[in-house]
Amino acid sequence: PLVSVIVPMFNAEAFVGNAIASIQQETATPLEIIVVDDGSTDISLKRVQQIQDDRIRVIHLPTHAGIATALNMGLDLAQGEIIMRCDADDVYPARRITRQADWLLKHPDFDAVCGNYSTIDAAGQLVVAFNCGDKPEDITQELRNGITRTHFCTFAIRARVLQRLDGFRQYFCTSEDIDFQLRLGDLYRIWYLPEILYHYRIHATSITHTQGDSERQFFELKA
């Protein structure tokens, strides 16, 4: 595969089918979908196992290890030249994968490309489309200045870069994505496209809504 999409999953039975379907709609680019079940206690794993698609690979962790560990397990098994992430409760827009893969193939001097995103509710209805920037541009320097403008799941990154950065730091139970963006910007070049490349779902059982305020603030400061 040219692209590996890693899907970390923990108790996402209500949404994971939609997440995977949004990735499956991509047929123009050779890809694999690596679902890492992080010790789910609901029927998320069963739902994924029922999906008939040779591009899907499933890893099951018997106990909950945390999102950074799940992502790193996916990275260890990824065979694609380009890595993307889709959380099990979120959705990719159509042609996002091909758009970013083509861009990276045409711009070998850049190591990652990202974009804009929106939020959706539990039913999949649009909540807000963010404006993370209205023009295409190099955002490497702003990352080096400690500024993150968009969601990490909008990123497409060359696999060799992820390997050199040694993946995600496992002491983060959240904000591992912010930490990684900043480390990525320290060493590599990143381009921004002013397009909606990800739909982030807001719902009552997401990590954002179930994590305590003090814990969230701690990890944001660590990033």
C-alpha atoms as a PDB file:
ATOM      1  CA  PRO A   1       0.000   0.000   0.000  1.00  0.00           C
ATOM      2  CA  LEU A   2       1.032   3.603  -0.576  1.00  0.00           C
ATOM      3  CA  VAL A   3      -0.938   4.802   2.478  1.00  0.00           C
ATOM      4  CA  SER A   4      -1.480   3.277   5.911  1.00  0.00           C
ATOM      5  CA  VAL A   5      -4.395   4.686   7.908  1.00  0.00           C
ATOM      6  CA  ILE A   6      -4.130   3.890  11.609  1.00  0.00           C
ATOM      7  CA  VAL A   7      -7.400   3.738  13.554  1.00  0.00           C
ATOM      8  CA  PRO A   8      -6.932   3.628  17.346  1.00  0.00           C
ATOM      9  CA  MET A   9     -10.133   2.298  18.903  1.00  0.00           C
ATOM     10  CA  PHE A  10     -11.506   2.179  22.434  1.00  0.00           C
ATOM     11  CA  ASN A  11     -15.223   1.585  23.068  1.00  0.00           C
ATOM     12  CA  ALA A  12     -16.410   3.134  19.821  1.00  0.00           C
ATOM     13  CA  GLU A  13     -19.136   0.668  18.871  1.00  0.00           C
ATOM     14  CA  ALA A  14     -21.574   3.413  17.872  1.00  0.00           C
ATOM     15  CA  PHE A  15     -19.175   5.136  15.471  1.00  0.00           C
ATOM     16  CA  VAL A  16     -16.390   2.866  14.243  1.00  0.00           C
ATOM     17  CA  GLY A  17     -18.421   1.521  11.321  1.00  0.00           C
ATOM     18  CA  ASN A  18     -18.839   5.041   9.949  1.00  0.00           C
ATOM     19  CA  ALA A  19     -15.172   5.830  10.525  1.00  0.00           C
ATOM     20  CA  ILE A  20     -13.994   2.813   8.560  1.00  0.00           C
ATOM     21  CA  ALA A  21     -16.587   3.323   5.820  1.00  0.00           C
ATOM     22  CA  SER A  22     -15.270   6.859   5.292  1.00  0.00           C
ATOM     23  CA  ILE A  23     -11.790   5.419   4.686  1.00  0.00           C
ATOM     24  CA  GLN A  24     -13.043   2.514   2.559  1.00  0.00           C
ATOM     25  CA  GLN A  25     -14.624   4.915   0.076  1.00  0.00           C
ATOM     26  CA  GLU A  26     -11.116   5.691  -1.164  1.00  0.00           C
ATOM     27  CA  THR A  27     -10.393   3.451  -4.158  1.00  0.00           C
ATOM     28  CA  ALA A  28      -7.942   5.554  -6.180  1.00  0.00           C
ATOM     29  CA  THR A  29      -5.003   5.034  -3.809  1.00  0.00           C
ATOM     30  CA  PRO A  30      -3.625   1.678  -2.601  1.00  0.00           C
ATOM     31  CA  LEU A  31      -4.067   1.636   1.164  1.00  0.00           C
ATOM     32  CA  GLU A  32      -4.313  -0.436   4.297  1.00  0.00           C
ATOM     33  CA  ILE A  33      -6.481   0.269   7.342  1.00  0.00           C
ATOM     34  CA  ILE A  34      -4.860  -0.768  10.620  1.00  0.00           C
ATOM     35  CA  VAL A  35      -7.402  -0.873  13.462  1.00  0.00           C
ATOM     36  CA  VAL A  36      -5.821  -1.110  16.904  1.00  0.00           C
ATOM     37  CA  ASP A  37      -8.394  -2.170  19.480  1.00  0.00           C
ATOM     38  CA  ASP A  38      -7.119  -0.782  22.771  1.00  0.00           C
ATOM     39  CA  GLY A  39      -8.840  -3.216  25.121  1.00  0.00           C
ATOM     40  CA  SER A  40     -12.415  -2.220  24.290  1.00  0.00           C
ATOM     41  CA  THR A  41     -15.066  -3.540  26.666  1.00  0.00           C
ATOM     42  CA  ASP A  42     -17.989  -3.018  24.277  1.00  0.00           C
ATOM     43  CA  ILE A  43     -18.588  -4.697  20.893  1.00  0.00           C
ATOM     44  CA  SER A  44     -16.315  -2.383  18.886  1.00  0.00           C
ATOM     45  CA  LEU A  45     -13.966  -5.230  17.975  1.00  0.00           C
ATOM     46  CA  LYS A  46     -16.824  -7.441  16.821  1.00  0.00           C
ATOM     47  CA  ARG A  47     -18.183  -4.677  14.597  1.00  0.00           C
ATOM     48  CA  VAL A  48     -14.813  -4.259  12.894  1.00  0.00           C
ATOM     49  CA  GLN A  49     -14.303  -7.991  12.452  1.00  0.00           C
ATOM     50  CA  GLN A  50     -17.620  -8.189  10.620  1.00  0.00           C
ATOM     51  CA  ILE A  51     -16.469  -5.756   7.918  1.00  0.00           C
ATOM     52  CA  GLN A  52     -15.423  -7.563   4.748  1.00  0.00           C
ATOM     53  CA  ASP A  53     -12.432  -5.763   3.277  1.00  0.00           C
ATOM     54  CA  ASP A  54      -8.982  -7.245   2.608  1.00  0.00           C
ATOM     55  CA  ARG A  55      -7.416  -3.842   3.256  1.00  0.00           C
ATOM     56  CA  ILE A  56      -8.325  -3.994   6.958  1.00  0.00           C
ATOM     57  CA  ARG A  57      -5.888  -5.370   9.536  1.00  0.00           C
ATOM     58  CA  VAL A  58      -6.980  -5.682  13.162  1.00  0.00           C
ATOM     59  CA  ILE A  59      -4.784  -5.708  16.256  1.00  0.00           C
ATOM     60  CA  HIS A  60      -6.344  -6.487  19.630  1.00  0.00           C
ATOM     61  CA  LEU A  61      -4.796  -5.405  22.920  1.00  0.00           C
ATOM     62  CA  PRO A  62      -6.316  -7.450  25.770  1.00  0.00           C
ATOM     63  CA  THR A  63      -6.109  -4.533  28.213  1.00  0.00           C
ATOM     64  CA  HIS A  64      -6.430  -0.784  27.775  1.00  0.00           C
ATOM     65  CA  ALA A  65      -2.908   0.618  27.233  1.00  0.00           C
ATOM     66  CA  GLY A  66      -3.632   4.182  26.114  1.00  0.00           C
ATOM     67  CA  ILE A  67      -3.816   5.954  22.783  1.00  0.00           C
ATOM     68  CA  ALA A  68      -0.078   6.558  22.370  1.00  0.00           C
ATOM     69  CA  THR A  69       0.664   2.851  22.810  1.00  0.00           C
ATOM     70  CA  ALA A  70      -2.109   1.926  20.380  1.00  0.00           C
ATOM     71  CA  LEU A  71      -0.803   4.349  17.764  1.00  0.00           C
ATOM     72  CA  ASN A  72       2.761   3.069  18.119  1.00  0.00           C
ATOM     73  CA  MET A  73       1.595  -0.522  17.648  1.00  0.00           C
ATOM     74  CA  GLY A  74      -0.108   0.559  14.449  1.00  0.00           C
ATOM     75  CA  LEU A  75       3.025   2.344  13.289  1.00  0.00           C
ATOM     76  CA  ASP A  76       5.144  -0.743  13.921  1.00  0.00           C
ATOM     77  CA  LEU A  77       2.967  -2.747  11.548  1.00  0.00           C
ATOM     78  CA  ALA A  78       2.302  -0.078   8.913  1.00  0.00           C
ATOM     79  CA  GLN A  79       3.639  -0.885   5.448  1.00  0.00           C
ATOM     80  CA  GLY A  80       2.684   2.329   3.649  1.00  0.00           C
ATOM     81  CA  GLU A  81       5.045   5.116   2.614  1.00  0.00           C
ATOM     82  CA  ILE A  82       2.553   7.673   3.974  1.00  0.00           C
ATOM     83  CA  ILE A  83       0.835   7.479   7.353  1.00  0.00           C
ATOM     84  CA  MET A  84      -2.519   8.981   8.318  1.00  0.00           C
ATOM     85  CA  ARG A  85      -4.655   8.643  11.436  1.00  0.00           C
ATOM     86  CA  CYS A  86      -8.420   8.449  11.856  1.00  0.00           C
ATOM     87  CA  ASP A  87      -9.862   8.073  15.340  1.00  0.00           C
ATOM     88  CA  ALA A  88     -12.594   5.447  15.607  1.00  0.00           C
ATOM     89  CA  ASP A  89     -15.349   7.982  16.247  1.00  0.00           C
ATOM     90  CA  ASP A  90     -14.439  10.453  13.499  1.00  0.00           C
ATOM     91  CA  VAL A  91     -14.845  10.605   9.695  1.00  0.00           C
ATOM     92  CA  TYR A  92     -12.744  11.303   6.598  1.00  0.00           C
ATOM     93  CA  PRO A  93     -14.205  13.419   3.786  1.00  0.00           C
ATOM     94  CA  ALA A  94     -14.229  11.934   0.293  1.00  0.00           C
ATOM     95  CA  ARG A  95     -10.910  11.891  -1.622  1.00  0.00           C
ATOM     96  CA  ARG A  96      -8.933  13.203   1.335  1.00  0.00           C
ATOM     97  CA  ILE A  97      -6.451  10.311   1.132  1.00  0.00           C
ATOM     98  CA  THR A  98      -5.705  10.649  -2.582  1.00  0.00           C
ATOM     99  CA  ARG A  99      -5.515  14.440  -2.361  1.00  0.00           C
ATOM    100  CA  GLN A 100      -2.825  14.384   0.321  1.00  0.00           C
ATOM    101  CA  ALA A 101      -0.926  11.394  -1.060  1.00  0.00           C
ATOM    102  CA  ASP A 102      -0.710  13.034  -4.491  1.00  0.00           C
ATOM    103  CA  TRP A 103       0.467  16.283  -2.923  1.00  0.00           C
ATOM    104  CA  LEU A 104       3.314  14.561  -1.052  1.00  0.00           C
ATOM    105  CA  LEU A 105       4.364  12.638  -4.149  1.00  0.00           C
ATOM    106  CA  LYS A 106       4.607  15.914  -6.079  1.00  0.00           C
ATOM    107  CA  HIS A 107       6.457  17.766  -3.293  1.00  0.00           C
ATOM    108  CA  PRO A 108       9.379  15.617  -2.115  1.00  0.00           C
ATOM    109  CA  ASP A 109      10.909  18.585  -0.264  1.00  0.00           C
ATOM    110  CA  PHE A 110       8.072  18.454   2.302  1.00  0.00           C
ATOM    111  CA  ASP A 111       7.663  15.734   4.906  1.00  0.00           C
ATOM    112  CA  ALA A 112       4.023  16.240   5.898  1.00  0.00           C
ATOM    113  CA  VAL A 113       0.883  18.008   4.739  1.00  0.00           C
ATOM    114  CA  CYS A 114      -2.135  18.975   6.851  1.00  0.00           C
ATOM    115  CA  GLY A 115      -5.351  20.942   6.471  1.00  0.00           C
ATOM    116  CA  ASN A 116      -8.527  22.362   7.925  1.00  0.00           C
ATOM    117  CA  TYR A 117     -11.190  20.406   9.820  1.00  0.00           C
ATOM    118  CA  SER A 118     -14.740  20.553  11.114  1.00  0.00           C
ATOM    119  CA  THR A 119     -16.649  19.218  14.096  1.00  0.00           C
ATOM    120  CA  ILE A 120     -19.756  17.051  13.839  1.00  0.00           C
ATOM    121  CA  ASP A 121     -22.226  15.876  16.456  1.00  0.00           C
ATOM    122  CA  ALA A 122     -23.059  12.311  17.497  1.00  0.00           C
ATOM    123  CA  ALA A 123     -25.498  12.033  14.589  1.00  0.00           C
ATOM    124  CA  GLY A 124     -22.910  13.214  12.068  1.00  0.00           C
ATOM    125  CA  GLN A 125     -24.373  16.674  11.569  1.00  0.00           C
ATOM    126  CA  LEU A 126     -22.031  19.628  11.088  1.00  0.00           C
ATOM    127  CA  VAL A 127     -21.393  21.686  14.224  1.00  0.00           C
ATOM    128  CA  VAL A 128     -18.745  24.103  12.969  1.00  0.00           C
ATOM    129  CA  ALA A 129     -16.240  24.292  10.115  1.00  0.00           C
ATOM    130  CA  PHE A 130     -13.101  25.898  11.477  1.00  0.00           C
ATOM    131  CA  ASN A 131     -10.952  28.405   9.619  1.00  0.00           C
ATOM    132  CA  CYS A 132      -7.427  27.264  10.392  1.00  0.00           C
ATOM    133  CA  GLY A 133      -6.097  29.386   7.557  1.00  0.00           C
ATOM    134  CA  ASP A 134      -7.487  30.482   4.194  1.00  0.00           C
ATOM    135  CA  LYS A 135      -4.363  30.102   2.072  1.00  0.00           C
ATOM    136  CA  PRO A 136      -1.923  27.260   1.349  1.00  0.00           C
ATOM    137  CA  GLU A 137       1.402  27.859   3.080  1.00  0.00           C
ATOM    138  CA  ASP A 138       4.461  26.451   4.804  1.00  0.00           C
ATOM    139  CA  ILE A 139       3.711  26.253   8.555  1.00  0.00           C
ATOM    140  CA  THR A 140       7.033  24.830   9.679  1.00  0.00           C
ATOM    141  CA  GLN A 141       8.180  27.989  11.422  1.00  0.00           C
ATOM    142  CA  GLU A 142       4.987  28.486  13.397  1.00  0.00           C
ATOM    143  CA  LEU A 143       5.287  24.953  14.740  1.00  0.00           C
ATOM    144  CA  ARG A 144       8.856  25.758  15.747  1.00  0.00           C
ATOM    145  CA  ASN A 145       7.399  28.739  17.594  1.00  0.00           C
ATOM    146  CA  GLY A 146       5.083  26.410  19.529  1.00  0.00           C
ATOM    147  CA  ILE A 147       1.911  27.185  17.548  1.00  0.00           C
ATOM    148  CA  THR A 148      -0.425  24.408  16.355  1.00  0.00           C
ATOM    149  CA  ARG A 149      -3.200  25.552  14.064  1.00  0.00           C
ATOM    150  CA  THR A 150      -5.080  22.342  13.245  1.00  0.00           C
ATOM    151  CA  HIS A 151      -6.012  18.848  14.356  1.00  0.00           C
ATOM    152  CA  PHE A 152      -3.317  16.180  14.092  1.00  0.00           C
ATOM    153  CA  CYS A 153      -5.704  13.833  12.276  1.00  0.00           C
ATOM    154  CA  THR A 154      -5.586  16.163   9.251  1.00  0.00           C
ATOM    155  CA  PHE A 155      -1.899  15.272   8.781  1.00  0.00           C
ATOM    156  CA  ALA A 156      -0.402  12.952   6.182  1.00  0.00           C
ATOM    157  CA  ILE A 157       3.204  12.158   7.114  1.00  0.00           C
ATOM    158  CA  ARG A 158       5.979  10.243   5.411  1.00  0.00           C
ATOM    159  CA  ALA A 159       6.537   6.954   7.250  1.00  0.00           C
ATOM    160  CA  ARG A 160      10.295   7.460   7.493  1.00  0.00           C
ATOM    161  CA  VAL A 161       9.698  10.648   9.485  1.00  0.00           C
ATOM    162  CA  LEU A 162       7.503   8.891  12.032  1.00  0.00           C
ATOM    163  CA  GLN A 163      10.125   6.200  12.412  1.00  0.00           C
ATOM    164  CA  ARG A 164      12.924   8.717  12.994  1.00  0.00           C
ATOM    165  CA  LEU A 165      10.861  10.527  15.619  1.00  0.00           C
ATOM    166  CA  ASP A 166      10.223   7.182  17.343  1.00  0.00           C
ATOM    167  CA  GLY A 167       6.444   7.534  17.267  1.00  0.00           C
ATOM    168  CA  PHE A 168       4.309   8.931  20.071  1.00  0.00           C
ATOM    169  CA  ARG A 169       5.510   9.428  23.634  1.00  0.00           C
ATOM    170  CA  GLN A 170       3.636   6.932  25.763  1.00  0.00           C
ATOM    171  CA  TYR A 171       3.408   8.926  28.978  1.00  0.00           C
ATOM    172  CA  PHE A 172       0.775  11.078  27.252  1.00  0.00           C
ATOM    173  CA  CYS A 173      -2.777   9.777  27.714  1.00  0.00           C
ATOM    174  CA  THR A 174      -3.959  12.803  25.729  1.00  0.00           C
ATOM    175  CA  SER A 175      -2.208  15.671  23.897  1.00  0.00           C
ATOM    176  CA  GLU A 176       0.157  13.105  22.381  1.00  0.00           C
ATOM    177  CA  ASP A 177      -0.862  14.586  19.040  1.00  0.00           C
ATOM    178  CA  ILE A 178       0.081  18.154  20.018  1.00  0.00           C
ATOM    179  CA  ASP A 179       3.411  16.945  21.336  1.00  0.00           C
ATOM    180  CA  PHE A 180       4.059  15.103  18.081  1.00  0.00           C
ATOM    181  CA  GLN A 181       3.148  18.104  15.902  1.00  0.00           C
ATOM    182  CA  LEU A 182       5.683  20.250  17.740  1.00  0.00           C
ATOM    183  CA  ARG A 183       8.425  17.628  17.505  1.00  0.00           C
ATOM    184  CA  LEU A 184       7.623  17.147  13.830  1.00  0.00           C
ATOM    185  CA  GLY A 185       7.985  20.870  13.152  1.00  0.00           C
ATOM    186  CA  ASP A 186      11.341  20.994  14.918  1.00  0.00           C
ATOM    187  CA  LEU A 187      12.983  18.783  12.307  1.00  0.00           C
ATOM    188  CA  TYR A 188      10.807  18.588   9.187  1.00  0.00           C
ATOM    189  CA  ARG A 189       8.901  20.745   6.729  1.00  0.00           C
ATOM    190  CA  ILE A 190       5.078  20.860   6.876  1.00  0.00           C
ATOM    191  CA  TRP A 191       2.630  22.340   4.384  1.00  0.00           C
ATOM    192  CA  TYR A 192      -0.939  23.470   5.087  1.00  0.00           C
ATOM    193  CA  LEU A 193      -3.853  23.143   2.646  1.00  0.00           C
ATOM    194  CA  PRO A 194      -6.984  25.270   3.305  1.00  0.00           C
ATOM    195  CA  GLU A 195      -9.374  22.345   2.804  1.00  0.00           C
ATOM    196  CA  ILE A 196     -11.598  20.378   5.181  1.00  0.00           C
ATOM    197  CA  LEU A 197      -9.677  17.121   5.592  1.00  0.00           C
ATOM    198  CA  TYR A 198     -11.234  15.720   8.754  1.00  0.00           C
ATOM    199  CA  HIS A 199     -14.526  15.628  10.650  1.00  0.00           C
ATOM    200  CA  TYR A 200     -14.012  15.467  14.411  1.00  0.00           C
ATOM    201  CA  ARG A 201     -17.010  14.077  16.282  1.00  0.00           C
ATOM    202  CA  ILE A 202     -18.141  15.652  19.558  1.00  0.00           C
ATOM    203  CA  HIS A 203     -19.980  13.227  21.831  1.00  0.00           C
ATOM    204  CA  ALA A 204     -20.398  12.453  25.513  1.00  0.00           C
ATOM    205  CA  THR A 205     -18.040   9.455  25.657  1.00  0.00           C
ATOM    206  CA  SER A 206     -15.019  10.938  23.857  1.00  0.00           C
ATOM    207  CA  ILE A 207     -11.748  11.281  25.747  1.00  0.00           C
ATOM    208  CA  THR A 208     -12.185  15.056  25.668  1.00  0.00           C
ATOM    209  CA  HIS A 209     -15.414  14.775  27.634  1.00  0.00           C
ATOM    210  CA  THR A 210     -14.459  11.972  30.028  1.00  0.00           C
ATOM    211  CA  GLN A 211     -11.040  13.220  31.113  1.00  0.00           C
ATOM    212  CA  GLY A 212     -10.796  15.425  34.213  1.00  0.00           C
ATOM    213  CA  ASP A 213      -9.828  19.085  33.839  1.00  0.00           C
ATOM    214  CA  SER A 214      -6.678  18.784  35.953  1.00  0.00           C
ATOM    215  CA  GLU A 215      -5.452  15.772  33.961  1.00  0.00           C
ATOM    216  CA  ARG A 216      -6.106  17.498  30.638  1.00  0.00           C
ATOM    217  CA  GLN A 217      -4.285  20.661  31.718  1.00  0.00           C
ATOM    218  CA  PHE A 218      -1.278  18.639  32.920  1.00  0.00           C
ATOM    219  CA  PHE A 219      -0.767  16.898  29.591  1.00  0.00           C
ATOM    220  CA  GLU A 220      -1.335  20.087  27.591  1.00  0.00           C
ATOM    221  CA  LEU A 221       1.438  21.746  29.610  1.00  0.00           C
ATOM    222  CA  LYS A 222       3.730  18.727  29.110  1.00  0.00           C
ATOM    223  CA  ALA A 223       3.229  19.020  25.344  1.00  0.00           C
END
